[in-house]
Structure formats: structure tokens, C-alpha cells
CSV table of C-alpha atoms and ligand atoms in Angstrom, one decimal:
chain,number,residue,atom,x,y,z
O,1026,MET,CA,21.7,28.0,-1.9
O,1027,ALA,CA,22.7,31.7,-1.9
O,1028,PRO,CA,26.0,32.5,-3.7
O,1029,ARG,CA,28.9,32.5,-1.2
O,1030,SER,CA,32.0,34.6,-1.0
O,1031,PRO,CA,35.3,33.1,-2.1
O,1032,ALA,CA,36.4,32.9,1.5
O,1033,ALA,CA,33.3,31.0,2.5
O,1034,ARG,CA,33.8,28.7,-0.4
O,1035,ARG,CA,37.4,28.1,0.6
O,1036,ARG,CA,36.3,27.4,4.1
O,1037,ALA,CA,33.7,24.9,2.9
O,1038,ALA,CA,36.3,23.2,0.6
O,1039,LEU,CA,38.7,22.9,3.5
O,1040,ALA,CA,35.9,21.6,5.8
O,1041,ALA,CA,34.9,19.0,3.1
O,1042,LEU,CA,38.6,18.0,2.7
O,1043,LEU,CA,38.9,17.4,6.4
O,1044,GLY,CA,35.6,15.5,6.5
O,1045,LEU,CA,33.9,18.2,8.6
O,1046,HIS,CA,31.1,18.4,6.2
O,1047,ILE,CA,29.6,15.4,7.8
O,1048,SER,CA,29.1,17.1,11.1
O,1049,ILE,CA,27.8,20.2,9.4
O,1050,ALA,CA,25.3,18.3,7.3
O,1051,PHE,CA,24.0,16.5,10.3
O,1052,ALA,CA,23.5,19.5,12.5
O,1053,LEU,CA,20.0,20.1,11.2
O,1054,GLU,CA,18.0,17.2,9.9
O,1055,VAL,CA,14.5,17.2,8.5
O,1056,SER,CA,12.7,13.9,7.8
O,1057,VAL,CA,9.3,12.8,6.6
O,1058,GLY,CA,9.8,9.2,7.8
O,1059,LYS,CA,10.7,5.9,6.1
O,1060,THR,CA,8.5,6.3,3.1
O,1061,ASN,CA,8.3,9.4,1.0
O,1062,THR,CA,4.9,8.7,-0.5
O,1063,VAL,CA,1.5,8.8,0.9
O,1064,MET,CA,-1.8,7.8,-0.6
O,1065,ALA,CA,-5.1,9.3,0.2
O,1066,LEU,CA,-8.7,8.7,-0.9
O,1067,ASN,CA,-10.4,11.6,-2.6
O,1068,GLY,CA,-12.4,13.5,0.1
O,1069,SER,CA,-10.4,12.2,3.1
O,1070,ASN,CA,-8.0,14.0,5.4
O,1071,VAL,CA,-4.3,13.1,5.1
O,1072,LEU,CA,-1.4,13.4,7.6
O,1073,LEU,CA,1.8,14.8,6.1
O,1074,PRO,CA,4.5,13.8,8.5
O,1075,CYS,CA,7.7,15.7,9.3
O,1076,ILE,CA,10.1,15.9,12.1
O,1077,PHE,CA,13.4,17.8,12.6
O,1078,THR,CA,16.4,17.3,14.8
O,1079,THR,CA,19.1,19.7,15.8
O,1080,CYS,CA,22.4,19.1,17.7
O,1081,ILE,CA,22.7,22.4,19.5
O,1082,GLY,CA,19.0,23.3,19.9
O,1083,PHE,CA,17.1,26.1,18.3
O,1084,GLN,CA,15.9,29.6,18.8
O,1085,ASP,CA,13.2,31.4,16.7
O,1086,LEU,CA,13.2,28.5,14.3
O,1087,VAL,CA,11.1,29.0,11.2
O,1088,PHE,CA,9.4,26.1,9.3
O,1089,THR,CA,7.4,26.2,6.1
O,1090,TRP,CA,5.4,23.6,4.2
O,1091,TYR,CA,5.3,24.1,0.4
O,1092,PHE,CA,3.1,22.4,-2.2
O,1093,ASN,CA,4.9,21.6,-5.5
O,1094,SER,CA,7.9,23.7,-4.3
O,1095,THR,CA,6.2,27.1,-4.8
O,1096,GLU,CA,2.9,27.3,-3.0
O,1097,MET,CA,3.3,28.0,0.7
O,1098,ILE,CA,0.6,26.1,2.6
O,1099,TYR,CA,1.8,26.5,6.2
O,1100,HIS,CA,4.3,28.9,7.9
O,1101,GLY,CA,5.2,28.6,11.6
O,1102,LYS,CA,7.7,29.9,14.1
O,1103,ILE,CA,9.0,28.3,17.2
O,1104,LYS,CA,10.6,30.5,19.9
O,1105,SER,CA,12.3,27.8,21.8
O,1106,LYS,CA,12.2,24.1,22.8
O,1107,ALA,CA,9.9,25.1,25.7
O,1108,SER,CA,7.2,26.4,23.4
O,1109,GLU,CA,4.8,25.1,20.8
O,1110,PRO,CA,4.9,26.8,17.3
O,1111,SER,CA,3.0,30.0,16.6
O,1112,LEU,CA,1.2,30.3,13.3
O,1113,VAL,CA,2.5,32.8,10.8
O,1114,GLY,CA,0.3,31.8,7.9
O,1115,ARG,CA,-1.6,28.9,6.4
O,1116,ASN,CA,-3.9,27.5,3.8
O,1117,PRO,CA,-7.3,27.2,5.6
O,1118,ARG,CA,-7.4,23.5,4.8
O,1119,VAL,CA,-4.1,22.9,6.6
O,1120,GLU,CA,-4.0,22.1,10.3
O,1121,PHE,CA,-0.8,21.9,12.4
O,1122,VAL,CA,-0.9,18.6,14.4
O,1123,GLY,CA,2.7,18.3,15.6
O,1124,SER,CA,4.3,19.2,18.8
O,1125,THR,CA,7.8,20.6,19.5
O,1126,THR,CA,7.9,20.3,23.3
O,1127,GLY,CA,8.1,16.5,23.3
O,1128,LYS,CA,11.0,14.2,22.4
O,1129,ASP,CA,10.5,14.7,18.6
O,1130,ASN,CA,10.3,18.1,17.0
O,1131,ASN,CA,7.1,17.1,15.2
O,1132,ILE,CA,5.9,19.6,12.7
O,1133,SER,CA,3.4,17.4,10.9
O,1134,ILE,CA,0.3,18.8,9.3
O,1135,VAL,CA,-3.1,17.5,8.2
O,1136,LEU,CA,-4.5,18.5,4.8
O,1137,SER,CA,-8.3,18.1,4.9
O,1138,GLU,CA,-10.7,17.0,2.2
O,1139,VAL,CA,-8.1,16.2,-0.4
O,1140,ASP,CA,-9.0,16.1,-4.0
O,1141,PHE,CA,-7.2,15.2,-7.2
O,1142,SER,CA,-5.6,18.6,-7.6
O,1143,ASP,CA,-3.9,18.2,-4.2
O,1144,ALA,CA,-1.7,15.4,-5.6
O,1145,GLY,CA,2.0,16.4,-5.8
O,1146,LYS,CA,5.0,17.2,-3.8
O,1147,TYR,CA,4.8,18.5,-0.2
O,1148,THR,CA,8.1,19.9,1.1
O,1149,CYS,CA,8.8,20.6,4.8
O,1150,HIS,CA,11.5,23.2,5.2
O,1151,VAL,CA,13.2,24.3,8.4
O,1152,LYS,CA,15.5,27.2,9.1
O,1153,ASN,CA,17.4,27.5,12.4
O,1154,PRO,CA,18.9,30.9,13.2
O,1155,LYS,CA,20.8,29.4,16.1
O,1156,GLU,CA,22.8,27.3,13.7
O,1157,LYS,CA,23.9,30.2,11.5
O,1158,ASN,CA,20.5,30.0,9.6
O,1159,ALA,CA,21.1,26.4,8.7
O,1160,GLN,CA,18.4,25.1,6.4
O,1161,HIS,CA,17.2,21.7,5.5
O,1162,SER,CA,14.1,20.2,3.9
O,1163,ALA,CA,12.4,16.9,3.1
O,1164,SER,CA,9.6,16.1,0.7
O,1165,ILE,CA,6.7,13.7,0.6
O,1166,PHE,CA,4.6,12.9,-2.4
O,1167,LEU,CA,0.9,12.7,-2.2
O,1168,THR,CA,-1.2,10.5,-4.5
O,1169,VAL,CA,-5.0,10.9,-4.5
O,1170,VAL,CA,-7.1,7.9,-5.5
O,1171,HIS,CA,-10.8,7.3,-6.2
O,1172,LYS,CA,-12.9,5.6,-3.6
O,1173,MET,CA,-11.5,2.5,-5.0
O,1174,VAL,CA,-12.7,0.2,-2.2
O,1175,GLU,CA,-15.9,-0.5,-4.2
O,1176,THR,CA,-14.2,-0.7,-7.5
O,1177,ASP,CA,-11.7,-3.1,-6.0
O,1178,ASN,CA,-14.6,-5.1,-4.5
O,1179,THR,CA,-16.4,-5.4,-7.8
O,1180,LEU,CA,-13.1,-6.5,-9.5
O,1181,THR,CA,-12.5,-9.0,-6.7
O,1182,LEU,CA,-16.0,-10.2,-7.0
O,1183,ILE,CA,-15.6,-10.7,-10.7
O,1184,ILE,CA,-12.4,-12.5,-10.2
O,1185,VAL,CA,-13.8,-14.6,-7.4
O,1186,SER,CA,-16.9,-15.5,-9.4
O,1187,VAL,CA,-14.9,-16.3,-12.6
O,1188,VAL,CA,-12.3,-18.4,-10.7
O,1189,GLY,CA,-15.2,-19.9,-8.6
O,1190,GLY,CA,-17.1,-20.6,-11.8
O,1191,VAL,CA,-14.1,-22.3,-13.4
O,1192,ILE,CA,-13.4,-24.3,-10.3
O,1193,GLY,CA,-17.1,-25.1,-9.9
O,1194,PHE,CA,-17.2,-26.3,-13.5
O,1195,LEU,CA,-14.1,-28.4,-13.0
O,1196,VAL,CA,-15.6,-30.0,-9.9
O,1197,PHE,CA,-18.9,-30.5,-11.6
O,1198,PHE,CA,-17.1,-32.0,-14.6
O,1199,MET,CA,-15.1,-34.3,-12.4
O,1200,LEU,CA,-18.2,-35.3,-10.5
O,1201,VAL,CA,-20.1,-36.1,-13.7
O,1202,LYS,CA,-17.0,-38.0,-14.9
O,1203,LYS,CA,-16.9,-39.9,-11.6
O,1204,VAL,CA,-20.7,-40.7,-11.9
O,1205,ILE,CA,-20.4,-41.9,-15.5
O,1206,LEU,CA,-17.3,-44.0,-14.6
O,1207,PHE,CA,-19.2,-45.4,-11.6
O,1208,ILE,CA,-22.2,-46.3,-13.8
O,1209,ILE,CA,-19.9,-47.8,-16.5
O,1210,LYS,CA,-18.1,-49.8,-13.7
O,1211,LYS,CA,-21.4,-50.9,-12.2
O,1212,MET,CA,-22.6,-52.0,-15.6
O,1213,GLN,CA,-19.4,-53.9,-16.2
O,1214,ASP,CA,-19.7,-55.4,-12.7
O,1215,ARG,CA,-23.2,-56.4,-13.4
O,1216,LYS,CA,-22.1,-57.9,-16.7
O,1217,LYS,CA,-19.4,-59.8,-14.8
O,1218,GLU,CA,-21.9,-60.8,-12.2
O,1219,CYS,CA,-24.1,-62.1,-14.9
O,1220,LEU,CA,-21.2,-64.0,-16.5
O,1221,VAL,CA,-20.4,-65.4,-13.1
O,1222,SER,CA,-23.9,-66.4,-12.4
O,1223,SER,CA,-24.4,-67.8,-15.8
O,1224,SER,CA,-21.2,-69.8,-15.5
O,1225,GLY,CA,-22.5,-70.8,-12.1
O,1226,ASN,CA,-25.7,-71.9,-13.8
O,1227,ASP,CA,-23.6,-73.7,-16.3
O,1228,ASN,CA,-21.9,-75.6,-13.5
O,1229,THR,CA,-25.2,-76.6,-11.8
O,1230,GLU,CA,-26.8,-77.5,-15.0
O,1231,ASN,CA,-23.8,-79.3,-16.3
O,1232,GLY,CA,-23.2,-77.2,-19.3
O,1233,LEU,CA,-26.4,-78.2,-20.9
O,1234,ALA,CA,-28.2,-74.9,-20.2
O,1235,GLY,CA,-25.1,-72.9,-21.1
O,1236,SER,CA,-26.6,-71.4,-24.3
O,1237,LYS,CA,-29.8,-70.7,-22.6
O,1238,ALA,CA,-28.1,-68.9,-19.7
O,1239,ASP,CA,-26.2,-66.7,-22.2
O,1240,GLN,CA,-29.4,-65.8,-23.9
O,1241,LYS,CA,-31.0,-64.9,-20.5
O,1242,ALA,CA,-28.0,-62.8,-19.5
O,1243,ALA,CA,-27.9,-60.7,-22.7
O,1244,PRO,CA,-31.2,-58.6,-22.1
O,1245,LYS,CA,-30.1,-58.0,-18.5
O,1246,ALA,CA,-27.0,-56.1,-19.6
D,1876,NAG,C1,-14.0,13.6,-5.0
D,1876,NAG,O1,-14.6,14.0,-3.8
D,1876,NAG,C2,-15.4,15.2,-4.0
D,1876,NAG,C3,-15.9,15.6,-2.6
D,1876,NAG,O2,-15.8,14.5,-1.6
D,1876,NAG,C4,-16.6,14.8,-4.8
D,1876,NAG,O3,-17.4,16.0,-5.0
D,1876,NAG,C5,-16.0,14.4,-6.2
D,1876,NAG,O4,-17.1,14.0,-7.0
D,1876,NAG,C6,-15.1,13.3,-6.0
D,1876,NAG,N1,-14.5,13.0,-7.3
D,1876,NAG,C7,-14.4,11.7,-7.8
D,1876,NAG,C8,-13.8,11.6,-9.2
D,1876,NAG,O5,-14.8,10.7,-7.2
D,1877,NAG,C1,3.7,13.6,14.7
D,1877,NAG,O1,2.4,14.0,15.2
D,1877,NAG,C2,1.3,13.3,14.5
D,1877,NAG,C3,0.0,13.9,15.1
D,1877,NAG,O2,0.0,13.8,16.5
D,1877,NAG,C4,1.4,11.8,14.7
D,1877,NAG,O3,0.4,11.2,14.0
D,1877,NAG,C5,2.7,11.4,14.2
D,1877,NAG,O4,2.9,10.0,14.4
D,1877,NAG,C6,3.9,12.1,14.8
D,1877,NAG,N1,5.1,11.7,14.2
D,1877,NAG,C7,6.2,11.3,14.9
D,1877,NAG,C8,7.4,10.9,14.1
D,1877,NAG,O5,6.3,11.3,16.1
D,1878,NAG,C1,1.9,19.4,-8.7
D,1878,NAG,O1,3.0,18.6,-9.2
D,1878,NAG,C2,2.5,17.3,-9.8
D,1878,NAG,C3,3.8,16.5,-10.2
D,1878,NAG,O2,4.8,16.6,-9.3
D,1878,NAG,C4,1.6,17.6,-10.9
D,1878,NAG,O3,1.1,16.4,-11.5
D,1878,NAG,C5,0.5,18.5,-10.5
D,1878,NAG,O4,-0.3,18.8,-11.6
D,1878,NAG,C6,1.0,19.7,-9.8
D,1878,NAG,N1,-0.2,20.4,-9.2
D,1878,NAG,C7,-0.4,21.7,-9.4
D,1878,NAG,C8,-1.7,22.3,-8.8
D,1878,NAG,O5,0.4,22.5,-9.9
């Protein structure tokens, strides 16, 4: 903000006191949308969104995109609501993709082939001469990431195989336990069967062959 005269400062103080600052602050609004961060893969193209709204319209409006607050990467001018912006200057990797004749005053750009040095703050700044040169800006933060799809997949694969292995082992262990328990139960059942049959034999043979039957049953088990 440029230094203001004492009179202007008094006016601003009075306006603030009367709650008028709200209407002044909302005259020109610049927004990058709901989230102020965007993530892009190294080598991809990324959309940097920005729209602005004015209450009383605009004339010869100037908008500028800055990287890390200092480096100008796009500079455009819009004569009126009836026209699309004209280019003043730009970084060759920046493309204007917005439109200012539609409902939104869309001044979004696309930055192509991003790499890690492009990570940082992107500020969209608007100045409207029709509103006594009112200015407003909004920033979006770009993060550049590796082609992490594959890394992610490998990690997922490792996790899945480890978890799968553990589950597989548990299932196998439970199966083996079941089989062993089944065999033990079968053996016990057979033992019981043998005892039953031997006692049956006992009954039929009137107890005389009891000791014989027990001897017969023993090798079976
Ligand atoms: C980033 O992308 C560029 C071009 O696509 C490539 O040359 C570079 O090796 C990539 N860097 C990393 C760390 O993946
Ligand atoms: C602005 O324009 C770009 C490119 O056409 C589009 O992707 C984006 O959704 C627009 N943003 C809004 C808020 O309309
Ligand atoms: C831009 O700013 C970010 C932090 O906001 C910093 O990490 C990065 O190195 C800066 N990039 C350049 C090229 O100055």
C-alpha cells in the first residue's frame, strides 16, 4: 500500500468507524477458489485458477500473475467486459486459459511442463482503474511431486504382499491347526469306536473275551 495523505487516512478511519470499509473491501474481489494449494506431477501442465468480481464493472483493468511475489509470469489488460484480455507480457511457459466475457471474470493460467523449481507461491493481482485503482490479489501454492504413481504402487504392492502374507500365514496356520485337531479328534473317535466295539464284544462274549478285546484294540489305535 502506498503511503496516504493525512486527509485520506482520516477518511479511511471515518469509513472504518462507520462500517463502510466492508463495502469498500468487497468492491474488488480476487479469488483462487476454495483451496489455495495445488499439486502437480513433475513434467505435467498445471492450471492455476483465478477469478475476480467487481461491483461497478471495470475499464482498462490490469491483471498480473507473480511467482514467489517478485517474478512476473503473466501480464494482461482488459479493455471492458465486452472484450477478452490482451497480452502485455508473459513467461513463454504460461498460457492464458480464462475468459472475461462470460459470467465469471476468469483470469486463470496454465503453466506447462512444471518441474521442481516451479514450486512456490503464485499470486494473481488485479487493479481496476474504474474503482479508483482498487487493487486486490490472491495466492495459490504449487507443490511439485515425483511421478509417485509407480512409487506409490510399489509401496502398495509391498504392503499388500506383507499383509497378504501375514493373512495367508494365519489362514494356513489355522488350516493346519484345524487339520491336526481333526486328525486328533478322528483318532480319539476311533479310540472311542474301538472302546465301544470292544465293550460290544464284551457284551456278546459275556465278558470272557474282555482282556482279549482290549489287547486287539490297542494296536489299532
Ligand atoms: C522431472 O521431469 C523432467 C522432464 O519431464 C525430467 O527430465 C526429470 O528427470 C524429472 N525429474 C525427476 C526427479 O523425476
Ligand atoms: C476458468 O477457466 C479454466 C479454463 O477454461 C477452467 O478450467 C476453470 O474451471 C475456470 N474457473 C472458473 C472458476 O470458472
Ligand atoms: C519460491 O518460494 C518457495 C517457498 O515459498 C521456495 O521453496 C522456492 O525455492 C522459491 N523458488 C524460487 C525459484 O525462488
